[in-house]
PDB file of C-alpha atoms and ligand atoms in Angstrom:
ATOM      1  CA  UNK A   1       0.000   0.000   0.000  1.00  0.00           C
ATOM      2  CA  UNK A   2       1.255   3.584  -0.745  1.00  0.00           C
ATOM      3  CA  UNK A   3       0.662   6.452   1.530  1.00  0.00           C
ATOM      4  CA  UNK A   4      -1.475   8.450  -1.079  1.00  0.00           C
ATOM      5  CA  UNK A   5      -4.675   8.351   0.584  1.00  0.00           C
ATOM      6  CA  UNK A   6      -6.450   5.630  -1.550  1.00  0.00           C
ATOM      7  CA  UNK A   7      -9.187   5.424   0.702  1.00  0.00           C
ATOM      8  CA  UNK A   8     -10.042   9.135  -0.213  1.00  0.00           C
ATOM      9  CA  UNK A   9     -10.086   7.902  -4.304  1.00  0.00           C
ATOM     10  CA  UNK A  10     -12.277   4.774  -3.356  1.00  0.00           C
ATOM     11  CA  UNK A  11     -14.552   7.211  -1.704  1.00  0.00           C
ATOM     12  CA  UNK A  12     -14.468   9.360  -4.662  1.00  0.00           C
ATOM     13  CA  UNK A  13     -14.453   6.614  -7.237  1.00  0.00           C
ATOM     14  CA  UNK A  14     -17.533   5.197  -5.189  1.00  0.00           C
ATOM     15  CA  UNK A  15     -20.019   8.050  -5.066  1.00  0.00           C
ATOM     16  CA  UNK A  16     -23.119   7.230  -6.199  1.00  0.00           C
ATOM     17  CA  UNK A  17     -24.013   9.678  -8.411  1.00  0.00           C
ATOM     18  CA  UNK A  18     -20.773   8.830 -10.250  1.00  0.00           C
ATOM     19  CA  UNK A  19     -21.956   7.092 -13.945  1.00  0.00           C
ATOM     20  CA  UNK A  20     -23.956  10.324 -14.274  1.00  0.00           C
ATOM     21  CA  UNK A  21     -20.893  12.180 -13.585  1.00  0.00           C
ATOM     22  CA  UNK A  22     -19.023  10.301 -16.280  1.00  0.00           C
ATOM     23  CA  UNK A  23     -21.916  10.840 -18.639  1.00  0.00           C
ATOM     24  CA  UNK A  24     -21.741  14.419 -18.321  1.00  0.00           C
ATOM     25  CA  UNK A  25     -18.389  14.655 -18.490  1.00  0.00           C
ATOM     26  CA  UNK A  26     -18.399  12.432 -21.772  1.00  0.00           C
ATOM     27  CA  UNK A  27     -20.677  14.583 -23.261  1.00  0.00           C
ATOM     28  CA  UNK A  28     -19.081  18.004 -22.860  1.00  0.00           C
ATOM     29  CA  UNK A  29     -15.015  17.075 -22.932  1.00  0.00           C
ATOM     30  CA  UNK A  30     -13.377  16.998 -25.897  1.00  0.00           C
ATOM     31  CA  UNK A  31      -9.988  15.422 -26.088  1.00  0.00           C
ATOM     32  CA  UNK A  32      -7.749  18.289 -25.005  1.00  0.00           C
ATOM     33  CA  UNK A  33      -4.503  16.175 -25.525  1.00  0.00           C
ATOM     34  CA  UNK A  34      -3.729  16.485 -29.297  1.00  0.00           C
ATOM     35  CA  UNK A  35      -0.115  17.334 -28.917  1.00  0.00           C
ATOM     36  CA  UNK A  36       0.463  13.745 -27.597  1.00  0.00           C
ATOM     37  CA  UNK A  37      -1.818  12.179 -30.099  1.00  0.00           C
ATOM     38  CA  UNK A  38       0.047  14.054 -32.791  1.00  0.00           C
ATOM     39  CA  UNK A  39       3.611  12.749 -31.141  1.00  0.00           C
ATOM     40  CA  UNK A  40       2.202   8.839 -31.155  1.00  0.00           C
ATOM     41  CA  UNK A  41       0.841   8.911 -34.635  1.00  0.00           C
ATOM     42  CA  UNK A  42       4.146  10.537 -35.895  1.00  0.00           C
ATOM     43  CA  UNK A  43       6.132   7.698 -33.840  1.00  0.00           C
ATOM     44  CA  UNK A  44       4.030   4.942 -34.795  1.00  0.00           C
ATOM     45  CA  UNK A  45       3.578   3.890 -31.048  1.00  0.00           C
ATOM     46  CA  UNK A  46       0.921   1.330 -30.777  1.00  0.00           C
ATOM     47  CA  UNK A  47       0.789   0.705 -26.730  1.00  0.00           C
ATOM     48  CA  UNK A  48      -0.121   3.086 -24.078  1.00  0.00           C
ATOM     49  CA  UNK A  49      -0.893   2.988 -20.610  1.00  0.00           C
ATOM     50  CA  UNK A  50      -3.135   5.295 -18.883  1.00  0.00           C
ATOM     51  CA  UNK A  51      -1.700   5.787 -15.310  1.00  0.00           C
ATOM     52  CA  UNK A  52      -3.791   6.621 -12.412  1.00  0.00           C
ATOM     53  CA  UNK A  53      -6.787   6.188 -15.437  1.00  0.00           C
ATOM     54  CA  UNK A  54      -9.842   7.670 -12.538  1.00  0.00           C
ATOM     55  CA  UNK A  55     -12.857   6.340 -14.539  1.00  0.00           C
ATOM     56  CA  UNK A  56     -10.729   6.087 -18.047  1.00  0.00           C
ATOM     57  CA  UNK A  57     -11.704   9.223 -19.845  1.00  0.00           C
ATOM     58  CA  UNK A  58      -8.448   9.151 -21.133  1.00  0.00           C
ATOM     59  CA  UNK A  59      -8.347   5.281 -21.648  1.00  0.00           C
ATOM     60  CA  UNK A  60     -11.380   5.649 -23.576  1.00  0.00           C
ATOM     61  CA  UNK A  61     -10.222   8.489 -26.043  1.00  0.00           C
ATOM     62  CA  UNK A  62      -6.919   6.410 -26.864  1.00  0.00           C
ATOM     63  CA  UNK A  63      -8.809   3.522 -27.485  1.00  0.00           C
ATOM     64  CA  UNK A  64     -11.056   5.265 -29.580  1.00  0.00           C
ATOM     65  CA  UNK A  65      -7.754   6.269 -31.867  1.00  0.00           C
ATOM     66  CA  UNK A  66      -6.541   3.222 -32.407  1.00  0.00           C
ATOM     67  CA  UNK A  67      -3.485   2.232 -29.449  1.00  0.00           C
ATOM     68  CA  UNK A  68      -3.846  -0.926 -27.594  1.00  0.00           C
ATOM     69  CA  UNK A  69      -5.024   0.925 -24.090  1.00  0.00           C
ATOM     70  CA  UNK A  70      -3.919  -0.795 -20.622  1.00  0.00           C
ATOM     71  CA  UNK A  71      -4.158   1.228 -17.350  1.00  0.00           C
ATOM     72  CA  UNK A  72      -3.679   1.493 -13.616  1.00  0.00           C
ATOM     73  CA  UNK A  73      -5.065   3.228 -10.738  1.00  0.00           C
ATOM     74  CA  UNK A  74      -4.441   3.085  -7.234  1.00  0.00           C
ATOM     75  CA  UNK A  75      -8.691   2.962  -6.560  1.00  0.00           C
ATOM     76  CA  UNK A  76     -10.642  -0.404  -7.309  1.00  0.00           C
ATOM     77  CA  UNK A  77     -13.385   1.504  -7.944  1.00  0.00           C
ATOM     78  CA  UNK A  78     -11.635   3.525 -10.549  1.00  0.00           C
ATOM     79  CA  UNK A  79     -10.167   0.314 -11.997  1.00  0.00           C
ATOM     80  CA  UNK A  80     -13.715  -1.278 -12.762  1.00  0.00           C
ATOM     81  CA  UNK A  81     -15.099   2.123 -13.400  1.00  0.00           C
ATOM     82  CA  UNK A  82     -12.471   2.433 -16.157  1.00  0.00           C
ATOM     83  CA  UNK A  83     -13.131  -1.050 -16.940  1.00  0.00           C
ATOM     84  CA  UNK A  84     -16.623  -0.518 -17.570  1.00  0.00           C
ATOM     85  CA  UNK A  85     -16.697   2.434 -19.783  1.00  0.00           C
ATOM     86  CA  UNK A  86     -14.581   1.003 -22.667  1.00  0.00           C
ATOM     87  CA  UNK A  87     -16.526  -2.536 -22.410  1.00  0.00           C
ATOM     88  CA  UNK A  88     -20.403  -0.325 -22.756  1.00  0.00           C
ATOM     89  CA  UNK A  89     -18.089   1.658 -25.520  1.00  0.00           C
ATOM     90  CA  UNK A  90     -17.216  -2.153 -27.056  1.00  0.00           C
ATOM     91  CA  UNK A  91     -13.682  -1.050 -27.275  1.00  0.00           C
ATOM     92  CA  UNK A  92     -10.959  -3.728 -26.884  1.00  0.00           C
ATOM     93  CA  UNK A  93      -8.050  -3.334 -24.187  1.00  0.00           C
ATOM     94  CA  UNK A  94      -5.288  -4.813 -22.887  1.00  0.00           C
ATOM     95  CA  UNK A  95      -4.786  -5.190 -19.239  1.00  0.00           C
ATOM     96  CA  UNK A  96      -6.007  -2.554 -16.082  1.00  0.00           C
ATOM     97  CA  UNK A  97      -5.083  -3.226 -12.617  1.00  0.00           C
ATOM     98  CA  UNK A  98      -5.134  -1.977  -9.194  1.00  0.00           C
ATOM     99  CA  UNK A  99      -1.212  -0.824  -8.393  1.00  0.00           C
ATOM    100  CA  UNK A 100      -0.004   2.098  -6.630  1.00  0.00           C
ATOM    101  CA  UNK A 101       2.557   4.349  -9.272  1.00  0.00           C
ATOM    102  CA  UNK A 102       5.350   3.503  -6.435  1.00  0.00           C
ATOM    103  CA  UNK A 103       4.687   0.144  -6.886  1.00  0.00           C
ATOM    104  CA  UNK A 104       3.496  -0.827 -10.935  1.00  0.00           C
ATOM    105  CA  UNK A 105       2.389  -4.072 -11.340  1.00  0.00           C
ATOM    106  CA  UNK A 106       3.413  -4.604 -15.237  1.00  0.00           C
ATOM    107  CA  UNK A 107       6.732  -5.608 -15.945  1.00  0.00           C
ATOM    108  CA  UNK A 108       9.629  -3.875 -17.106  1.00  0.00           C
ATOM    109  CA  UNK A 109       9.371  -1.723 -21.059  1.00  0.00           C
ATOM    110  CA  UNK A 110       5.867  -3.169 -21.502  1.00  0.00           C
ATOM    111  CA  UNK A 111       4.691   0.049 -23.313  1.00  0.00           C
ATOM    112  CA  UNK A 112       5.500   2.524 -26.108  1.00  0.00           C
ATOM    113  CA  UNK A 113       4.157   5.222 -23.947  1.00  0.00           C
ATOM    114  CA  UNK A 114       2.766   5.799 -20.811  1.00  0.00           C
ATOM    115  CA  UNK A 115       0.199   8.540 -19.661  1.00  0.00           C
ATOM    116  CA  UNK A 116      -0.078  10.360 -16.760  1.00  0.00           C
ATOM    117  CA  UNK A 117      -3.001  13.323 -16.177  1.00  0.00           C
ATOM    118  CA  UNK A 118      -3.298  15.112 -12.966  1.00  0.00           C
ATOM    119  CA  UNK A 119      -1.683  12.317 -10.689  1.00  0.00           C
ATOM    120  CA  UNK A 120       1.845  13.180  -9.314  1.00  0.00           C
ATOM    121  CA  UNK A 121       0.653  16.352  -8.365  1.00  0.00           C
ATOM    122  CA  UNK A 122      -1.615  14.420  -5.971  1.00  0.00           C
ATOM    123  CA  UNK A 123       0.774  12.997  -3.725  1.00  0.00           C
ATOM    124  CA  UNK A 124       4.037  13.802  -1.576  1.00  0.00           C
ATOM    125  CA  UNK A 125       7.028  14.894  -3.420  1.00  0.00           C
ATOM    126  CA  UNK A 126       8.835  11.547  -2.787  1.00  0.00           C
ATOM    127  CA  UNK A 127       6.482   9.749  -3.594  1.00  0.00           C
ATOM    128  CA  UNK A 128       5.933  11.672  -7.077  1.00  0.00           C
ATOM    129  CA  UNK A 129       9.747  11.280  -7.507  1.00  0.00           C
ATOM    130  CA  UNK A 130       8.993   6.779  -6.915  1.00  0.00           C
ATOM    131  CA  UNK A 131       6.302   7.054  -9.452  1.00  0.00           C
ATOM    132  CA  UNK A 132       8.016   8.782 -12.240  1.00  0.00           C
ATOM    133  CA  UNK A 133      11.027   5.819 -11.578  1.00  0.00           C
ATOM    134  CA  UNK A 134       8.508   3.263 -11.940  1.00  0.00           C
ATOM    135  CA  UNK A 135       6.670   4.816 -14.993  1.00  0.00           C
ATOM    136  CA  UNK A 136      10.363   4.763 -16.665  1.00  0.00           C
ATOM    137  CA  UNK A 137      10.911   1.542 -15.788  1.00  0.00           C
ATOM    138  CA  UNK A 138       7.275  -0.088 -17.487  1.00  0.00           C
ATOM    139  CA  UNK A 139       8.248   2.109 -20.650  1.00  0.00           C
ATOM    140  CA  UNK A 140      10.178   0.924 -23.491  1.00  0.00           C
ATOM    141  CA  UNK A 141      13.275   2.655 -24.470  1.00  0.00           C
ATOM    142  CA  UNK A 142      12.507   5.507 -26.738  1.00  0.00           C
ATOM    143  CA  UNK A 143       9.404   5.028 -25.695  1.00  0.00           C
ATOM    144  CA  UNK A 144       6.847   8.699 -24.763  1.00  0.00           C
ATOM    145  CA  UNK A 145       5.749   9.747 -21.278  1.00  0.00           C
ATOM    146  CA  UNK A 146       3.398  12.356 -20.908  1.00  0.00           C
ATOM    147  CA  UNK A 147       2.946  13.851 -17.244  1.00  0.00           C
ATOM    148  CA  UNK A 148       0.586  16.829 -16.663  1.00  0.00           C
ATOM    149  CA  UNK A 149       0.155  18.594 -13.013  1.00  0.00           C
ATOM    150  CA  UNK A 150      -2.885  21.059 -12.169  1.00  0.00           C
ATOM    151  CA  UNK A 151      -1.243  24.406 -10.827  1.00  0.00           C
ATOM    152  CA  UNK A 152      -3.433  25.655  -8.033  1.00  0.00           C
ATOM    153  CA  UNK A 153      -5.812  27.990  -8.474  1.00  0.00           C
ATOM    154  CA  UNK A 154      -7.498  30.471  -5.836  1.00  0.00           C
ATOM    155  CA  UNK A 155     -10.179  27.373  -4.614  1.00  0.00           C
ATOM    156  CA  UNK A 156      -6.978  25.226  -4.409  1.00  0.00           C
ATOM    157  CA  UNK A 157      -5.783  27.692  -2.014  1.00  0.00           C
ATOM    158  CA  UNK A 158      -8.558  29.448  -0.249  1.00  0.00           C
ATOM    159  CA  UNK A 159      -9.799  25.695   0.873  1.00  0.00           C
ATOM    160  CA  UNK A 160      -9.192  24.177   4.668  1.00  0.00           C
ATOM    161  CA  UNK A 161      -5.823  22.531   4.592  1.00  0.00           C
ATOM    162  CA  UNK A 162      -2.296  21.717   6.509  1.00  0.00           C
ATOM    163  CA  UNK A 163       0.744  22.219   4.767  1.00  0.00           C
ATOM    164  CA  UNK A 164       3.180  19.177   5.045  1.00  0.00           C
ATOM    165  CA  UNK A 165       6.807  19.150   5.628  1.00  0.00           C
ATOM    166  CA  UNK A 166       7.657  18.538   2.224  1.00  0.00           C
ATOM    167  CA  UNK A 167       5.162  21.655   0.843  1.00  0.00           C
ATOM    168  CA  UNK A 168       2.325  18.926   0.122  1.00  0.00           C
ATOM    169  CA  UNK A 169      -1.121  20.386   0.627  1.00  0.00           C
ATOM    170  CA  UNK A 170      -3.309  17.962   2.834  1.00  0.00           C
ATOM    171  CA  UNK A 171      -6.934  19.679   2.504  1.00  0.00           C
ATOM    172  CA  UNK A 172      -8.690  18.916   5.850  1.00  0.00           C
ATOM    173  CA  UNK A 173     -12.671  19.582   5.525  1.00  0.00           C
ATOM    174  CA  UNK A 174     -15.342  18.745   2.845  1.00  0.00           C
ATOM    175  CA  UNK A 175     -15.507  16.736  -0.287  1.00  0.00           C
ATOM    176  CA  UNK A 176     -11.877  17.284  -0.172  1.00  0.00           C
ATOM    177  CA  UNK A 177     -10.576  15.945   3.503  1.00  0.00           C
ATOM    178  CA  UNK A 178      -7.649  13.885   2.907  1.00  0.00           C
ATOM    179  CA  UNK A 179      -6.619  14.913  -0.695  1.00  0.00           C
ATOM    180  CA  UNK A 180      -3.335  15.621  -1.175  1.00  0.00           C
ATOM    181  CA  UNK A 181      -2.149  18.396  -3.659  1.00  0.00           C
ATOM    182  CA  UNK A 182       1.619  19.697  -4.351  1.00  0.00           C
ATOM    183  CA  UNK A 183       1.688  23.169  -5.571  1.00  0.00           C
ATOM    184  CA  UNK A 184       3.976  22.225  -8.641  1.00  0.00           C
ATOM    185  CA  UNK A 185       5.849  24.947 -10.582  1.00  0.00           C
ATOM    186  CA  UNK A 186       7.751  24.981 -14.004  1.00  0.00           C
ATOM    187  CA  UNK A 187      10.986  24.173 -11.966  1.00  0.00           C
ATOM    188  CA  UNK A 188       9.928  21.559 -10.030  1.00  0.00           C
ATOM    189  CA  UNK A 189       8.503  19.563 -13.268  1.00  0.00           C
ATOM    190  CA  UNK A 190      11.612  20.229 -15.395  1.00  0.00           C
ATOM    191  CA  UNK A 191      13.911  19.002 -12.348  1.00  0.00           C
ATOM    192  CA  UNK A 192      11.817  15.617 -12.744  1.00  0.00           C
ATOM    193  CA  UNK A 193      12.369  15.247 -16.388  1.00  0.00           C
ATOM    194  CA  UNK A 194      16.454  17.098 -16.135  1.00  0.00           C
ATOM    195  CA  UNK A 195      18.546  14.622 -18.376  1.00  0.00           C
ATOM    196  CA  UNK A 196      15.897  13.677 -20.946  1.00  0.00           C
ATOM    197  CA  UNK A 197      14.844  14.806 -24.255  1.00  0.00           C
ATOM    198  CA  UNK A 198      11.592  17.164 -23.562  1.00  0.00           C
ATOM    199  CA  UNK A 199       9.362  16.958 -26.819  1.00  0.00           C
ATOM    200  CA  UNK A 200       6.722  19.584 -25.424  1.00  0.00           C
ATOM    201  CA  UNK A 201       6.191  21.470 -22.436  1.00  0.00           C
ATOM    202  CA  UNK A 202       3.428  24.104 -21.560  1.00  0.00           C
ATOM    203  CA  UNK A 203       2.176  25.617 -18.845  1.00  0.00           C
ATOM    204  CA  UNK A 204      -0.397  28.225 -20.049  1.00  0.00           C
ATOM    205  CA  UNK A 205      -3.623  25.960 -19.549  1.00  0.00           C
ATOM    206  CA  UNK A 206      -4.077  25.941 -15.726  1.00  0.00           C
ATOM    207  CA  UNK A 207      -1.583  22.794 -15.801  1.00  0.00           C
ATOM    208  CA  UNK A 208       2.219  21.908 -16.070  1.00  0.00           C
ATOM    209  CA  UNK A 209       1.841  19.203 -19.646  1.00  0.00           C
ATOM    210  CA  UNK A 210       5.506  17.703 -20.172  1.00  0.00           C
ATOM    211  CA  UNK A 211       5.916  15.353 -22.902  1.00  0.00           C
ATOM    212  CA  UNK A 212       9.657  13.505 -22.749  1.00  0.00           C
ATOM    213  CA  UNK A 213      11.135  10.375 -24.856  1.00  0.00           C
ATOM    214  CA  UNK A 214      12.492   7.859 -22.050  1.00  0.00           C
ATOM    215  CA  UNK A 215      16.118   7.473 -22.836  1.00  0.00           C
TER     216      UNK A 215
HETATM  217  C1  SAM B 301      -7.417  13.875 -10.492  1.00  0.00           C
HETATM  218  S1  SAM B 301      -7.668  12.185 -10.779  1.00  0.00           S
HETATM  219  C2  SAM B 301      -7.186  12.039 -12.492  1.00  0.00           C
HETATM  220  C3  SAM B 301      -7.791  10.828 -13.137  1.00  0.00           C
HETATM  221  C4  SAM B 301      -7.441  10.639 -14.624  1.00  0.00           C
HETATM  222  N1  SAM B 301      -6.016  10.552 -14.832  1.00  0.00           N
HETATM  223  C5  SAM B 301      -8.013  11.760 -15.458  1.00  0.00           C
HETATM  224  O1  SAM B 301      -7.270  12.644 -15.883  1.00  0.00           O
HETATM  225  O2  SAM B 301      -9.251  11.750 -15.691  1.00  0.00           O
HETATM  226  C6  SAM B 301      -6.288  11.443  -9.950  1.00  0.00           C
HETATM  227  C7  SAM B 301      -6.248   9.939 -10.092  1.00  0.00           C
HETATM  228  O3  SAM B 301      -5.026   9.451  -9.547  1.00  0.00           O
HETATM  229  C8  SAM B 301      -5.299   8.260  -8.835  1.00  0.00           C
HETATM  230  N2  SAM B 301      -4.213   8.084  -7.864  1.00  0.00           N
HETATM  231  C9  SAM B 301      -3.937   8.807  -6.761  1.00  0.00           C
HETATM  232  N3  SAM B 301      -2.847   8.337  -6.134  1.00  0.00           N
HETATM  233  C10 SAM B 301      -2.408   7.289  -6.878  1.00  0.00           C
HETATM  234  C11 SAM B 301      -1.320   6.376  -6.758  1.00  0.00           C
HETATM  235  N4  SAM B 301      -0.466   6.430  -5.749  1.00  0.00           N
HETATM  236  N5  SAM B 301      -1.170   5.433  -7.702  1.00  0.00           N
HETATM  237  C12 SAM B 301      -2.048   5.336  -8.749  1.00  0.00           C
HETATM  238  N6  SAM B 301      -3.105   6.164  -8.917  1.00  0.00           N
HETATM  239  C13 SAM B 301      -3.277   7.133  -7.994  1.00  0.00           C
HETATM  240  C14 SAM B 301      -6.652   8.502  -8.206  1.00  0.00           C
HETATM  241  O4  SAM B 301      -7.322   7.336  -7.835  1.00  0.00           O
HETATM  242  C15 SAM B 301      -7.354   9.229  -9.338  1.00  0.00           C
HETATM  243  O5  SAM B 301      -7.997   8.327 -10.205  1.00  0.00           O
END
């Protein structure tokens, strides 16, 4: 078990308003990734794996262009959540499983790239620092990460919280008691990635997107 609060995602994963949830937010998101789609398709990368895939809007969108889609998540409930909207979609897909991102359960260079929204920024720095090891370590060589981080916004702040030793936000009332959030910056993102080629990087959409070839 990892100490990033999976109890708070099974509570959020479990709500039971939640497939109404999903079916709004199916029917007003579009994709908002193209710069990674564009990078895949030019690379020819067939296998991706959506990490920390929540209910697998992500996993559903990559499946719906054409890549064999696994996926993770820390929550059960996410897992069969995820599970469930590509099967009710009758999209084919590879393998999703409950693992922490410390602790991955798919061997070693499994996939051509591995994706990663609004995750790392939801748990201690050190533990953000394990899971981009272990996402490196289940992609292929040459293979394509993508990591994206919310930056806080004035909610994000103005909320009840502690701040933890390591600068971790740990939000203490409400819908919200127990979730973690680091305030990422530029710096801190590019001091994760330092040593690798960076195909993309922006930060002008209220969150840090890096897109890096594993090498
Ligand atoms: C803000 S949601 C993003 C979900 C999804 N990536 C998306 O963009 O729709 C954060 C997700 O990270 C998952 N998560 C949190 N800590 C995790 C961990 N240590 N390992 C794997 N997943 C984790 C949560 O269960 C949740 O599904």
């Amino acid at each position: 078990m990892s100490d990033t609060k999976e109890e708070y995602w099974d509570f959020i994963w479990n709500q039971p308003d939640l497939p109404e949830k999903i079916k709004f937010a199916f029917s007003v998101k579009n994709f908002d990734k193209q710069k990674i789609l564009d990078i895949l398709k030019k690379e020819n990368k067939k296998t991706i794996c959506d990490a920390g895939c929540g209910f697998g809007m992500y996993a559903l969108y990559f499946a719906k262009y054409g890549f064999q889609v696994s996926g993770f998540d820390v929550s059960q409930k996410a897992v069969t959540a995820a599970q469930k909207i590509l099967q009710e979609n009758n999209f084919l897909f590879d393998s999703f499983v409950v693992s922490s991102i410390t602790d991955i359960h798919f061997k070693d260079h499994r996939f051509d790239a591995v994706f990663s929204n609004s995750v790392l920024d939801h748990m201690m720095l050190c533990d953000a620092q394990k899971g981009i090891a272990e996402l490196e370590r289940i992609t292929k060589e040459d293979g394509i990460i993508y990591l994206s981080f919310d930056i806080l916004d004035e909610e994000d702040e103005r909320l009840p919280h502690e701040i933890l030793p390591d600068g971790s936000y740990q939000y203490t009332q409400g819908n919200r008691s127990g979730m973690i959030l680091y305030p990422h910056t530029e710096e801190s993102v590019r001091e994760f990635v330092k040593g690798h080629e960076i195909l993309f990087m922006d930060c002008s959409n209220g969150q840090i997107e890096v897109i890096y070839r594993n090498r």
